[in-house]
Amino acid sequence: MDFHYTLENIDQAVSDFWNHYLDYHLFAFHGDMGAGKTTFIHKLCDHLLVQDAVSSPTFALINEYHFKSRSNEDRLIYHMDWYRLKDTSEAINAGMEDCIDQAMAGKAICFIEWPQKAEELLRKPYVNIYIESPDELNRVMTTEIITG
Ligand SMILES: Nc1ncnc2c1ncn2[C@@H]1O[C@H](COP(=O)(O)OP(=O)(O)O)[C@@H](O)[C@H]1O
Ligand SMILES: [Mg+2]
């Protein structure tokens, strides 16, 4: 699917995105620095009524947020940034695989920035998201489901 949005109408894009992908638990956000990965994830968390402060996990590597599932159960979001990871073993040591295991068990949602740093850790099914910025205001998001 494609989504075109600016900061003016990003809420609508987030809502359309989530209506489409709410059954998935693992989301891989690709895009250059400044493309808008963190911004979109922040808005998704707002959409899910996350109360915790949402910020870029560039230094902490994993941020943890709380939200209520559709069945009103407490669920976790793991917001990860793999940019500073060298390889898969470093990702495992940092606890990334545990987060993905929880997502696969349906107990958490993972939003991952720079997934290509440890792509082997991704488990199917997951959603690939590519964000491009044709100019300062506009973003083009392309999404695909990876099934196995
Ligand atoms: N339509 C848009 N969507 C997302 N970010 C936008 C948009 N238009 C402008 N921006 C700006 O682009 C920057 C995106 O930064 P960020 O989300 O941190 O990118 P990334 O996490 O991909 O490095 C922010 O300064 C944001 O305000
Ligand atoms: Mg970011």
mmCIF file of N, CA and C and ligand atoms in Angstrom, residues 37-39 56-58 79 81 113-114, ligand 2:
data_model
loop_
_atom_site.group_PDB
_atom_site.id
_atom_site.type_symbol
_atom_site.label_atom_id
_atom_site.label_comp_id
_atom_site.label_asym_id
_atom_site.label_seq_id
_atom_site.Cartn_x
_atom_site.Cartn_y
_atom_site.Cartn_z
ATOM 1 N N LYS A 37 10.714 8.225 10.250
ATOM 2 C CA LYS A 37 10.396 6.957 10.915
ATOM 3 C C LYS A 37 9.907 7.205 12.343
ATOM 4 N N THR A 38 10.712 7.941 13.115
ATOM 5 C CA THR A 38 10.347 8.207 14.508
ATOM 6 C C THR A 38 9.045 9.008 14.595
ATOM 7 N N THR A 39 8.891 9.968 13.705
ATOM 8 C CA THR A 39 7.680 10.802 13.709
ATOM 9 C C THR A 39 6.431 9.945 13.486
ATOM 10 N N SER A 56 12.929 9.172 20.333
ATOM 11 C CA SER A 56 13.805 8.333 19.521
ATOM 12 C C SER A 56 14.676 7.471 20.429
ATOM 13 N N PRO A 57 14.678 6.154 20.197
ATOM 14 C CA PRO A 57 15.493 5.268 21.035
ATOM 15 C C PRO A 57 16.928 5.156 20.531
ATOM 16 N N THR A 58 17.438 6.156 19.856
ATOM 17 C CA THR A 58 18.770 6.051 19.260
ATOM 18 C C THR A 58 19.831 5.700 20.299
ATOM 19 N N HIS A 79 9.874 -0.044 20.937
ATOM 20 C CA HIS A 79 10.315 0.846 19.872
ATOM 21 C C HIS A 79 11.844 0.774 19.843
ATOM 22 N N ASP A 81 15.707 1.058 17.814
ATOM 23 C CA ASP A 81 16.514 1.687 16.770
ATOM 24 C C ASP A 81 17.800 0.880 16.655
ATOM 25 N N GLU A 113 13.359 0.724 13.821
ATOM 26 C CA GLU A 113 14.017 1.617 12.870
ATOM 27 C C GLU A 113 15.362 0.998 12.494
ATOM 28 N N TRP A 114 15.797 1.145 11.262
ATOM 29 C CA TRP A 114 17.041 0.561 10.734
ATOM 30 C C TRP A 114 17.055 -0.964 10.876
HETATM 31 MG MG MG B 2 14.488 7.915 14.104
#
